[in-house]
Amino acid sequence: MEAATIMLETAGNEPFVEFGIGEERIAIRIAEINAIIRIQPIIDIPGRLNYVEGVIYLRGKIVPIVSLRAKFGLEPGSYTKAARIVLLHHTGKSAGIIVDRVNQVTTFKDIQPPPEKVGGISGSYFAGIGITDRGLAAILSFNEQLNMIESAAMAFKLKG
């Protein structure tokens, strides 16, 4: 089954965390999130991928941190007090993604397949567009999350 089909079947049932990057509203299934933490000092690593900010040391592990702004080709922004790191974990590997703010936990009344572009960002990064009473949110593709975790981990040859 395609990711978009699976996502359409979860409309109304499964909780998502909605967060913001610039003016964009993006969501990830709660089940795919390990933790949400405040921004911490990020250690730069020479030779890293352009969208990998660096690493943090958290709970005895080194965790690569990805900038969604850079990954999506958006203008860099400065971190405010509202910025957070969303920690993702899969098959023994972890990575964090930096978001400008965490908006809410939500469910979607309906989920539609993504268009070719979502606010200037390629639709290939998204599994669908969720619809709530407050508006629309692009749902980050699980495959894209895995790609970010794998790329970030391989960039540092870390398992963590």
XYZ file of C-alpha atoms in Angstrom:
160
model
C 0.000 0.000 0.000
C 1.301 3.500 -0.783
C 2.065 5.918 2.061
C -0.680 8.297 0.897
C -3.240 5.464 0.995
C -2.161 4.488 4.497
C -2.350 8.127 5.588
C -5.851 8.522 4.153
C -6.983 5.563 6.266
C -5.709 7.202 9.494
C -7.716 10.416 9.131
C -9.593 11.134 12.352
C -8.021 8.254 14.279
C -4.357 8.891 14.839
C -2.774 11.822 16.710
C -0.125 13.976 15.047
C 2.164 16.696 16.358
C 1.803 19.849 14.281
C 4.766 22.209 14.158
C 5.802 25.270 12.214
C 8.711 26.064 9.949
C 8.377 29.678 8.875
C 4.776 30.083 7.785
C 4.377 26.398 6.936
C 2.427 23.981 9.148
C 3.875 20.471 9.114
C 2.828 17.350 11.038
C 4.354 14.035 12.078
C 2.549 11.054 13.630
C 3.099 10.980 17.386
C 4.094 7.311 17.102
C 7.112 8.355 14.988
C 8.413 10.861 17.576
C 10.729 9.812 20.412
C 10.800 13.185 22.227
C 10.571 16.948 21.769
C 13.273 18.989 23.492
C 14.440 22.593 23.715
C 17.240 23.727 21.423
C 20.613 22.751 22.846
C 24.127 23.714 21.823
C 24.788 21.985 18.504
C 28.352 20.914 17.749
C 29.365 21.592 14.147
C 31.078 18.729 12.338
C 33.366 19.483 9.368
C 32.339 17.876 6.088
C 28.701 17.427 7.093
C 25.811 17.460 4.634
C 24.435 20.986 4.075
C 21.165 20.243 5.870
C 22.805 18.541 8.873
C 23.368 21.228 11.529
C 25.724 19.090 13.618
C 25.295 16.854 16.660
C 24.109 17.062 20.252
C 24.973 14.840 23.189
C 21.741 13.604 24.751
C 21.154 10.860 27.320
C 24.572 9.343 26.704
C 24.270 9.307 22.915
C 25.430 11.520 20.081
C 22.424 12.537 17.968
C 22.736 14.166 14.512
C 20.519 17.229 14.049
C 18.852 18.094 10.717
C 17.612 21.545 9.705
C 14.283 21.195 7.920
C 14.724 24.766 6.656
C 17.922 23.719 4.840
C 16.480 20.349 3.764
C 13.469 22.085 2.204
C 15.561 24.878 0.635
C 14.041 27.629 2.817
C 15.875 30.726 4.055
C 17.814 30.107 7.263
C 16.249 31.589 10.360
C 17.502 32.327 13.831
C 16.319 30.127 16.670
C 13.804 31.675 19.043
C 12.699 30.467 22.470
C 9.869 28.601 20.721
C 12.250 26.495 18.554
C 12.480 22.804 19.403
C 14.289 19.651 18.358
C 11.946 16.792 17.435
C 13.757 13.500 18.042
C 12.989 10.643 15.654
C 14.168 7.077 16.175
C 14.056 4.062 13.889
C 15.907 0.728 13.806
C 18.533 1.750 16.323
C 19.314 5.097 14.717
C 18.239 8.527 15.908
C 18.182 12.031 14.495
C 16.656 15.300 15.543
C 14.908 17.815 13.316
C 14.825 21.496 14.201
C 11.428 23.193 14.022
C 10.562 26.849 14.651
C 7.737 25.983 17.032
C 5.471 23.152 18.154
C 1.843 24.180 17.605
C -0.372 21.402 18.930
C -1.324 17.742 19.012
C -4.096 17.170 16.506
C -6.061 14.638 14.501
C -7.197 15.249 10.954
C -10.766 15.190 9.688
C -9.447 14.264 6.265
C -6.077 13.593 4.633
C -5.573 14.238 0.933
C -2.597 13.289 -1.279
C 0.033 16.049 -1.461
C 0.230 18.399 -4.452
C 3.461 18.778 -6.442
C 4.431 21.776 -4.276
C 3.490 22.634 -0.692
C 4.265 26.292 0.033
C 7.235 26.223 -2.333
C 8.508 22.869 -0.958
C 8.498 19.747 -3.156
C 5.455 17.584 -2.454
C 7.691 14.492 -2.496
C 8.659 15.221 1.135
C 5.051 14.736 2.253
C 2.679 11.784 2.619
C -0.424 13.972 2.499
C -2.187 17.165 3.524
C -4.195 16.958 6.744
C -7.334 19.031 7.205
C -8.382 20.382 10.629
C -10.737 23.106 11.855
C -7.675 25.404 12.029
C -6.571 24.785 8.437
C -4.178 22.568 6.529
C -0.938 20.884 7.599
C 1.520 18.995 5.385
C 2.268 15.532 6.809
C 5.958 14.653 6.624
C 6.496 11.359 4.813
C 7.749 8.518 6.991
C 10.114 7.508 4.172
C 11.507 11.051 4.161
C 12.019 10.841 7.923
C 13.909 7.567 7.476
C 16.026 9.139 4.720
C 16.930 12.042 7.033
C 17.836 9.669 9.887
C 19.926 7.451 7.594
C 21.661 10.395 5.879
C 22.424 12.141 9.146
C 23.682 8.952 10.804
C 25.809 8.006 7.798
C 27.268 11.499 7.628
C 28.786 10.904 11.060
C 28.996 7.092 10.878
C 27.020 6.997 14.129
C 24.683 4.430 15.520
C 22.688 6.008 18.269
